[in-house]
Coordinates of C-alpha atoms in Angstrom, one line a residue:
X198 CA -123.1 21.2 -45.6
X199 CA -121.6 23.0 -48.5
X200 CA -124.5 22.3 -50.8
X201 CA -127.3 22.0 -48.3
X202 CA -129.0 25.3 -49.4
X203 CA -129.0 24.2 -53.1
X204 CA -130.4 20.8 -52.1
X205 CA -133.1 22.3 -50.1
X206 CA -134.0 24.7 -52.9
X207 CA -134.1 21.9 -55.5
X208 CA -136.6 20.0 -53.2
X209 CA -138.8 23.1 -52.8
X210 CA -141.9 22.7 -55.1
X211 CA -142.5 26.4 -54.9
X212 CA -139.4 27.4 -57.0
X213 CA -138.9 27.3 -60.5
X214 CA -135.4 26.6 -62.2
X215 CA -134.5 30.3 -62.4
X216 CA -135.5 30.9 -58.7
X217 CA -133.6 27.9 -57.3
X218 CA -130.1 29.4 -57.4
X219 CA -131.3 32.9 -56.2
X220 CA -133.1 31.7 -53.2
X221 CA -130.5 29.0 -52.4
X222 CA -127.6 31.5 -52.6
X223 CA -129.5 34.1 -50.3
X224 CA -130.4 31.5 -47.8
X225 CA -126.9 30.2 -47.7
X226 CA -125.4 33.6 -47.1
X227 CA -127.9 34.7 -44.4
X228 CA -127.9 31.4 -42.5
X229 CA -124.1 31.1 -42.7
X230 CA -124.4 27.8 -44.5
X231 CA -126.8 26.3 -42.0
X232 CA -130.3 24.8 -42.6
X233 CA -132.0 27.4 -40.5
X234 CA -132.0 31.2 -40.2
X235 CA -132.0 33.1 -36.9
X236 CA -133.8 36.5 -36.6
X237 CA -130.7 38.5 -35.7
X238 CA -128.9 37.0 -38.6
X239 CA -131.5 38.0 -41.0
X240 CA -131.8 41.7 -39.6
X241 CA -128.0 41.9 -40.0
X242 CA -128.0 40.7 -43.5
X243 CA -130.9 42.8 -44.8
X244 CA -131.1 45.6 -42.3
X245 CA -129.4 48.4 -44.3
X246 CA -131.3 47.5 -47.5
X247 CA -134.7 48.5 -46.5
X248 CA -137.0 50.7 -44.3
X249 CA -136.7 49.5 -40.6
X250 CA -140.5 49.2 -40.5
X251 CA -140.5 46.8 -43.4
X252 CA -137.8 44.7 -41.7
X253 CA -140.0 44.4 -38.8
X254 CA -143.0 43.2 -40.9
X255 CA -140.7 40.7 -42.8
X256 CA -139.7 39.1 -39.4
X257 CA -143.3 39.0 -38.3
X258 CA -144.1 36.9 -41.4
X259 CA -141.0 34.7 -41.1
X260 CA -140.9 34.1 -37.3
X261 CA -144.3 34.9 -36.2
X262 CA -145.8 37.8 -34.3
X263 CA -144.3 39.2 -31.1
X264 CA -145.2 37.0 -28.0
X265 CA -145.2 33.9 -30.4
X266 CA -141.9 34.1 -32.0
X267 CA -140.2 31.1 -33.4
X268 CA -136.4 31.1 -32.8
X269 CA -135.5 30.0 -36.4
X270 CA -137.0 29.9 -39.8
X271 CA -136.8 27.0 -42.2
X272 CA -136.1 27.2 -46.0
X273 CA -139.7 26.6 -47.0
X274 CA -140.9 29.7 -45.2
X275 CA -138.0 31.8 -46.5
X276 CA -138.9 30.6 -50.1
X277 CA -142.5 31.4 -49.6
X278 CA -141.7 35.0 -48.8
X279 CA -139.8 35.3 -52.2
X280 CA -142.4 33.6 -54.4
X281 CA -145.4 35.2 -52.9
X282 CA -143.9 38.8 -53.0
X283 CA -142.2 38.4 -56.4
X284 CA -144.8 36.5 -58.5
X285 CA -147.5 35.5 -56.1
X286 CA -151.2 35.7 -56.6
X287 CA -153.3 38.4 -55.1
X288 CA -154.4 35.9 -52.3
X289 CA -150.8 34.9 -51.6
X290 CA -149.7 38.5 -51.3
X291 CA -152.5 39.2 -48.9
X292 CA -151.4 36.3 -46.9
X293 CA -148.0 38.0 -46.5
X294 CA -149.7 41.3 -45.8
X295 CA -151.9 39.9 -43.1
X296 CA -149.2 37.8 -41.5
X297 CA -146.7 40.7 -41.5
X298 CA -149.3 42.8 -39.6
X299 CA -149.7 40.1 -37.0
X300 CA -153.1 38.8 -38.1
X301 CA -153.1 35.1 -37.2
X302 CA -156.8 34.6 -38.1
X303 CA -156.4 36.1 -41.6
X304 CA -160.0 35.3 -42.9
X305 CA -161.9 37.2 -40.3
X306 CA -159.4 39.7 -39.1
X307 CA -159.8 43.4 -39.7
X308 CA -156.7 45.8 -39.8
X309 CA -156.8 49.5 -38.8
X310 CA -156.1 51.7 -41.9
X311 CA -153.1 53.6 -40.3
X312 CA -151.3 50.3 -40.1
X313 CA -152.0 49.5 -43.7
X314 CA -150.9 53.0 -44.6
X315 CA -147.6 52.5 -42.6
X316 CA -147.0 49.1 -44.4
X317 CA -147.4 50.7 -47.7
X318 CA -145.2 53.6 -46.7
X319 CA -142.5 51.1 -45.6
X320 CA -142.6 49.3 -49.0
X321 CA -142.5 52.6 -51.0
X322 CA -139.6 53.9 -48.8
X323 CA -137.7 50.6 -49.2
X324 CA -138.3 50.7 -52.9
X325 CA -136.7 54.2 -53.1
X326 CA -133.8 53.0 -51.1
X327 CA -133.4 50.0 -53.5
X328 CA -133.3 52.4 -56.4
X329 CA -130.6 54.5 -54.7
X330 CA -128.5 51.5 -53.7
X331 CA -128.7 49.8 -57.1
X332 CA -127.9 53.2 -58.9
X333 CA -129.3 51.9 -62.3
X334 CA -129.2 53.8 -65.5
X335 CA -132.6 55.3 -65.1
X336 CA -132.0 56.5 -61.6
X337 CA -128.5 57.8 -62.5
X338 CA -130.0 59.8 -65.4
X339 CA -132.1 61.8 -62.8
X340 CA -129.7 61.8 -59.9
X341 CA -126.8 63.1 -61.7
X342 CA -128.8 66.1 -62.8
X343 CA -129.8 67.2 -59.3
X344 CA -133.0 65.2 -58.7
X345 CA -133.4 63.7 -55.3
X346 CA -135.5 61.4 -53.2
X347 CA -137.4 63.7 -50.7
X348 CA -138.8 61.9 -47.6
X349 CA -142.0 64.0 -47.5
X350 CA -142.7 63.2 -51.2
X351 CA -142.2 59.6 -50.6
X352 CA -144.8 59.7 -47.8
X353 CA -147.3 61.4 -50.2
X354 CA -146.7 58.8 -52.8
X355 CA -147.4 56.1 -50.2
X356 CA -150.6 57.9 -49.0
X357 CA -151.8 58.2 -52.7
X358 CA -151.4 54.4 -53.1
X359 CA -153.3 53.6 -49.9
X360 CA -155.9 56.3 -49.7
X361 CA -158.7 54.1 -51.1
X362 CA -158.0 50.8 -49.5
X363 CA -160.9 51.2 -47.1
X364 CA -164.6 51.6 -47.9
X365 CA -165.5 55.3 -47.5
X366 CA -166.5 56.1 -43.9
X367 CA -164.7 53.3 -42.3
X368 CA -161.2 52.9 -40.7
X369 CA -160.9 49.1 -40.8
X370 CA -159.5 47.1 -43.7
X371 CA -161.0 43.6 -44.3
X372 CA -159.3 40.8 -46.4
X373 CA -162.0 41.7 -49.1
X374 CA -160.9 45.4 -49.0
X375 CA -157.3 44.4 -49.3
X376 CA -158.1 42.1 -52.3
X377 CA -160.1 44.8 -54.1
X378 CA -157.4 47.3 -53.5
X379 CA -154.4 45.2 -54.6
X380 CA -156.3 44.3 -57.8
X381 CA -156.3 47.9 -58.9
X382 CA -152.8 48.9 -57.5
X383 CA -150.3 47.4 -60.0
X384 CA -147.8 50.2 -59.1
X385 CA -147.7 49.0 -55.5
X386 CA -147.3 45.3 -56.5
X387 CA -144.5 46.3 -58.8
X388 CA -142.7 48.1 -56.0
X389 CA -143.1 45.0 -53.7
X390 CA -141.7 42.8 -56.5
X391 CA -138.7 45.1 -57.0
X392 CA -138.0 45.4 -53.2
X393 CA -137.9 41.6 -52.7
X394 CA -135.9 41.0 -55.9
X395 CA -133.5 43.5 -54.5
X396 CA -133.3 41.7 -51.1
X397 CA -132.8 38.3 -52.5
X398 CA -130.1 39.5 -55.0
X399 CA -128.2 41.1 -52.2
X400 CA -124.9 39.4 -51.7
X401 CA -122.9 40.9 -48.9
X402 CA -123.3 41.7 -45.2
X403 CA -122.3 45.2 -44.2
X404 CA -120.2 45.7 -41.1
X405 CA -120.5 48.7 -38.7
X406 CA -117.9 50.7 -40.5
X407 CA -120.0 50.8 -43.6
X408 CA -122.2 53.6 -42.5
X409 CA -119.1 55.8 -42.1
X410 CA -117.9 54.7 -45.6
X411 CA -121.2 55.6 -47.1
X412 CA -120.9 59.1 -45.8
X413 CA -117.4 59.4 -47.0
X414 CA -118.6 58.1 -50.4
X415 CA -121.2 60.9 -50.5
X416 CA -124.1 58.7 -49.5
X417 CA -123.9 56.5 -52.5
X418 CA -125.0 53.4 -50.5
X419 CA -122.4 51.3 -52.0
X420 CA -120.0 50.8 -49.1
X421 CA -118.7 47.1 -48.9
X422 CA -122.2 45.8 -49.6
X423 CA -122.9 44.6 -53.1
X424 CA -126.1 44.2 -55.0
X425 CA -126.1 41.8 -57.9
X426 CA -127.4 43.5 -61.0
X427 CA -130.8 42.5 -62.1
X428 CA -133.6 44.2 -64.1
X429 CA -137.3 44.2 -64.4
X430 CA -138.9 44.2 -67.8
X431 CA -140.3 47.7 -67.1
X432 CA -139.1 50.3 -64.7
X433 CA -141.5 52.7 -62.9
X434 CA -138.7 55.4 -63.3
X435 CA -138.2 56.6 -66.9
X436 CA -134.9 57.6 -68.4
X437 CA -134.2 61.3 -68.4
X438 CA -133.0 62.8 -71.6
X439 CA -131.9 66.2 -73.1
X440 CA -130.4 67.8 -70.0
X441 CA -127.0 66.3 -70.1
X442 CA -125.4 69.7 -70.5
X443 CA -126.9 70.8 -67.1
X444 CA -125.0 69.2 -64.2
X445 CA -127.4 70.8 -61.6
X446 CA -130.9 71.1 -63.2
X447 CA -133.0 73.6 -61.1
X448 CA -135.8 71.1 -60.3
X449 CA -138.8 71.6 -58.1
X450 CA -140.0 68.0 -58.1
X451 CA -138.4 64.9 -56.9
X452 CA -138.0 61.3 -58.1
X453 CA -141.0 59.9 -56.1
X454 CA -143.2 62.5 -57.9
X455 CA -141.8 61.5 -61.3
X456 CA -142.6 57.9 -60.5
X457 CA -146.2 58.8 -59.6
X458 CA -146.7 60.7 -62.9
X459 CA -145.0 58.1 -65.0
X460 CA -146.9 55.2 -63.5
X461 CA -150.2 57.0 -64.8
X462 CA -149.0 57.3 -68.3
X463 CA -149.9 54.8 -71.1
X464 CA -147.3 52.1 -71.4
X465 CA -145.7 53.5 -74.6
X466 CA -144.8 56.7 -72.9
X467 CA -143.3 55.3 -69.7
X468 CA -139.7 54.6 -70.9
X469 CA -138.3 58.1 -71.3
X470 CA -138.8 61.8 -70.6
X471 CA -137.3 64.3 -72.9
X472 CA -136.7 67.7 -71.4
X473 CA -138.4 70.6 -73.3
X474 CA -138.9 73.7 -71.2
X475 CA -138.1 75.1 -67.8
X476 CA -139.1 78.7 -66.8
X477 CA -135.9 78.8 -64.7
X478 CA -133.8 78.1 -67.8
X479 CA -135.6 79.5 -70.7
X480 CA -137.2 82.5 -69.0
X481 CA -140.7 83.6 -68.4
X482 CA -142.0 84.1 -71.9
X483 CA -145.2 82.5 -73.2
X484 CA -143.9 82.6 -76.8
X485 CA -140.7 80.7 -75.7
X486 CA -142.8 78.2 -73.7
X487 CA -145.1 77.2 -76.5
X488 CA -142.4 77.4 -79.1
X489 CA -140.4 74.7 -77.3
X490 CA -143.3 72.4 -76.7
X491 CA -145.2 72.6 -80.0
X492 CA -145.0 69.5 -82.4
X493 CA -143.1 67.5 -79.7
X494 CA -145.7 64.6 -79.3
X495 CA -147.2 63.7 -75.9
X496 CA -146.1 65.9 -73.1
X497 CA -146.3 66.4 -69.2
X498 CA -146.7 69.9 -68.0
X499 CA -145.8 70.6 -64.3
X500 CA -146.6 73.9 -62.6
X501 CA -145.8 75.3 -59.2
X502 CA -147.8 78.3 -58.0
X503 CA -146.7 81.0 -55.5
X504 CA -148.4 79.1 -52.7
X505 CA -146.3 76.0 -53.2
X506 CA -149.0 73.9 -54.9
X507 CA -147.6 71.6 -57.6
X508 CA -149.9 70.2 -60.3
X509 CA -150.2 69.7 -64.0
X510 CA -151.5 67.6 -66.9
X511 CA -150.7 64.9 -69.4
X512 CA -151.5 65.8 -73.1
X513 CA -151.6 62.9 -75.5
X514 CA -151.4 65.0 -78.7
X515 CA -148.7 67.4 -80.0
X516 CA -149.4 71.0 -79.1
X517 CA -150.4 73.2 -82.0
X518 CA -152.2 76.6 -82.4
X519 CA -155.9 75.9 -83.2
X520 CA -159.3 77.3 -82.1
X521 CA -160.4 73.6 -81.6
X522 CA -159.9 71.2 -78.7
X523 CA -157.6 68.1 -79.5
X524 CA -156.3 65.2 -77.6
X525 CA -157.7 61.9 -76.3
X526 CA -159.3 60.3 -73.2
X527 CA -155.8 58.9 -72.2
X528 CA -155.0 62.5 -71.0
X529 CA -155.3 63.4 -67.3
X530 CA -154.7 66.1 -64.8
X531 CA -152.7 65.6 -61.5
X532 CA -151.7 67.2 -58.4
X533 CA -148.3 66.5 -56.6
X534 CA -148.6 69.0 -53.6
X535 CA -150.1 69.1 -51.0
X536 CA -151.2 65.7 -52.0
X537 CA -150.7 63.3 -54.9
X538 CA -153.8 62.5 -56.9
X539 CA -154.5 61.7 -60.6
X540 CA -157.8 62.7 -62.4
X541 CA -158.5 60.6 -65.5
X542 CA -160.8 61.6 -68.3
X543 CA -164.6 61.1 -67.8
X544 CA -165.3 61.1 -71.5
X545 CA -168.2 63.5 -70.7
X546 CA -166.6 65.8 -73.2
X547 CA -163.4 65.9 -75.3
X548 CA -162.0 69.2 -74.0
X549 CA -158.6 67.8 -73.4
X550 CA -156.2 70.2 -75.0
X551 CA -156.6 73.8 -76.3
X552 CA -153.9 76.3 -77.5
X553 CA -154.5 79.6 -79.1
X554 CA -152.9 83.0 -79.6
X555 CA -153.5 86.3 -81.2
X556 CA -157.3 85.8 -81.4
X557 CA -159.7 88.6 -80.9
X558 CA -162.8 86.6 -80.2
X559 CA -161.3 83.5 -78.4
X560 CA -159.2 83.0 -75.3
X561 CA -155.5 83.1 -75.8
X562 CA -153.5 80.7 -73.8
X563 CA -153.1 76.9 -73.0
X564 CA -156.0 75.0 -71.5
X565 CA -156.7 71.3 -70.4
X566 CA -160.2 70.3 -69.4
X567 CA -163.4 72.2 -68.6
X568 CA -164.5 75.1 -70.9
X569 CA -163.8 78.7 -71.8
X570 CA -163.7 80.7 -68.5
X571 CA -163.9 77.5 -66.5
X572 CA -160.8 75.5 -67.0
X573 CA -159.4 72.5 -65.2
X574 CA -155.9 74.0 -65.9
X575 CA -155.3 77.2 -67.8
X576 CA -152.1 79.0 -68.5
X577 CA -152.7 82.4 -69.9
X578 CA -150.8 84.0 -72.8
X579 CA -150.1 86.8 -70.4
X580 CA -147.3 84.8 -68.8
X581 CA -147.4 84.4 -65.1
X582 CA -151.1 83.9 -64.4
X583 CA -153.3 80.9 -64.6
X584 CA -156.7 79.4 -63.5
X585 CA -158.1 76.2 -62.0
X586 CA -161.8 76.0 -61.6
X587 CA -163.5 74.5 -58.5
X588 CA -165.0 71.8 -60.8
X589 CA -164.2 70.2 -64.1
X590 CA -166.4 67.8 -66.0
X591 CA -163.6 66.6 -68.3
X592 CA -161.7 64.8 -65.5
X593 CA -162.9 62.3 -62.9
X594 CA -163.0 63.2 -59.3
X595 CA -161.3 66.5 -60.1
X596 CA -160.5 68.9 -57.3
X597 CA -159.0 72.4 -57.7
X598 CA -155.4 71.9 -58.5
X599 CA -154.0 75.3 -57.4
X600 CA -154.3 76.9 -53.9
X601 CA -156.7 79.4 -55.4
X602 CA -158.9 79.5 -58.5
X603 CA -156.8 82.3 -60.1
X604 CA -153.1 81.7 -59.3
X605 CA -149.7 83.1 -60.1
X606 CA -147.0 81.0 -61.5
X607 CA -143.6 80.5 -59.7
X608 CA -142.3 77.6 -62.0
X609 CA -143.2 75.7 -65.1
X610 CA -141.5 72.8 -66.7
X611 CA -142.5 70.6 -69.6
X612 CA -141.3 67.1 -70.6
X613 CA -141.9 65.1 -73.9
X614 CA -142.8 61.6 -72.9
X615 CA -141.9 58.5 -75.2
X616 CA -140.3 59.0 -78.6
X617 CA -140.4 62.4 -80.4
X618 CA -142.7 62.2 -83.4
X619 CA -140.8 61.9 -86.7
X620 CA -141.0 64.9 -89.1
X621 CA -142.4 64.3 -92.5
X622 CA -139.4 66.0 -94.2
X623 CA -137.1 63.6 -92.3
X624 CA -139.1 60.6 -93.4
X625 CA -138.9 61.6 -97.0
X626 CA -135.2 62.3 -96.9
X627 CA -135.6 65.9 -97.6
X628 CA -132.9 68.3 -96.3
X629 CA -135.0 71.6 -96.8
X630 CA -133.9 75.0 -95.6
X631 CA -132.7 76.3 -92.2
X632 CA -136.3 76.7 -91.2
X633 CA -137.0 72.9 -92.0
X634 CA -133.9 71.9 -89.9
X635 CA -134.9 74.2 -86.9
X636 CA -138.0 72.7 -85.5
X637 CA -138.6 75.5 -82.9
X638 CA -138.2 78.2 -85.7
X639 CA -141.0 76.6 -87.6
X640 CA -143.2 76.7 -84.5
X641 CA -142.4 80.4 -84.0
X642 CA -143.4 81.1 -87.6
X643 CA -146.8 79.7 -86.8
X644 CA -147.0 81.9 -83.7
X645 CA -146.1 84.9 -85.7
X646 CA -148.9 84.1 -88.2
X647 CA -146.5 83.3 -91.0
X648 CA -147.6 80.3 -93.1
X649 CA -145.1 77.6 -94.1
X650 CA -146.2 77.2 -97.7
X651 CA -144.0 74.4 -98.6
X652 CA -141.9 72.0 -96.4
X653 CA -139.3 71.8 -99.3
X654 CA -138.7 75.4 -99.9
X655 CA -137.9 78.6 -97.8
X656 CA -140.6 81.0 -96.9
X657 CA -140.6 84.6 -98.2
X658 CA -137.8 86.7 -96.7
X659 CA -138.8 88.6 -93.5
X660 CA -139.3 92.3 -93.4
X661 CA -136.9 94.4 -91.5
X662 CA -139.5 94.9 -88.7
X663 CA -139.8 91.1 -88.2
X664 CA -136.0 90.6 -88.3
X665 CA -135.8 93.1 -85.4
X666 CA -138.2 90.9 -83.4
X667 CA -135.8 87.8 -83.5
X668 CA -133.1 87.0 -81.1
X669 CA -130.7 84.2 -81.2
X670 CA -130.3 82.2 -77.9
X671 CA -127.4 80.2 -76.5
X672 CA -128.7 77.0 -78.1
X673 CA -128.8 78.6 -81.6
X674 CA -132.5 78.4 -81.7
X675 CA -134.7 81.5 -82.3
X676 CA -137.3 82.8 -79.9
X677 CA -139.8 85.4 -81.1
X678 CA -140.2 88.4 -79.0
X679 CA -144.0 89.0 -78.9
X680 CA -145.5 91.7 -76.8
X681 CA -148.0 89.5 -75.0

């Protein structure tokens, strides 16, 4: 029987050439080289690799619902689970969903919304567990800097993915509801795909002593079990850059919240996040804040108010001082706590980004959405205070982001997303002066109202009064001390 699994796989019309060895090897290991799999064997093989609730749903699909269980599962059904969940059509994935939830008559059955929500949560939880166990480069880039997976945030992410699965005012999910919902939920489908790729690439059965080893290893999840390396074309989790010198970054968000925001970004911005600013690291200064985020390309701003609400916005254009609104309809606002929601542009107006300072007749601060005095998100130039209006016509389905309309800031951090824009002087091969080399210093000159007359020459020397207003920080960049 040494090659029975391989032969069964080669005869299975569902599998392509790439999938034959993957499914055959997995089936051989879990069945102990038999032609059938027992339920307890499957649970022992995959048990530690996923949320226990998903394990139950998988056995429902493979062996049948409780009260009508089959003692074993054949290769064909085992292959169907892989194909349907990894590259299946929407109809095939709904078949797995309905069967997993114990619905034998899949066409006419209705499922209670809480059951669907629990299924989604089981998948999301399993996806996070897979990220931790695989410990790939994207995950490591965050985990080694102090970012963690928080159970409460995982639940909020799952709720955000499932909240619109039912027709408003109902609590039952029909097959038509599930089809509509899955069509507009690519993030959830990618999580399902990743979970089942992880399971079918898993190559070792853990023994009871592995849990003890995991704790001794610091919870790395490696133990004696091994996961064969694989990668998807695109990861939901970006690579974290620019904080390698900080072994324990003082974060107030978790990895599931990063995935939520990143999944809403345009594709070209999803591969990397570049650290730009943290109020816990760079201090509570509006001049430092905008000096570090200006001319950095697209950015994600994340704010925590003193009531514990977390929210922010994605800005498509580089921040620059101007009396005019800039940006595009790819921008959005979002909230992470107490719930996760995203508010895309309505295109009703183009009030996406505003940044101004030292103006007598216009508001001074940073704003996204809405209009003067009625902002979707406003961070005042008097650092520490902000505003989120009750309504905002710039963003669809907007709800007030902060706990109160006028809020106080506890934390702010900003990330550049995607590649940093190339500077003109670098493109032209110009070395320039110190000001040309120090990006942040040039931004500070703009804040101070000093024009850069030529990118190739130094500006006029500063006065003694201006020199007194400059300080050198630990990173050898210059922050202007403005009394704002």
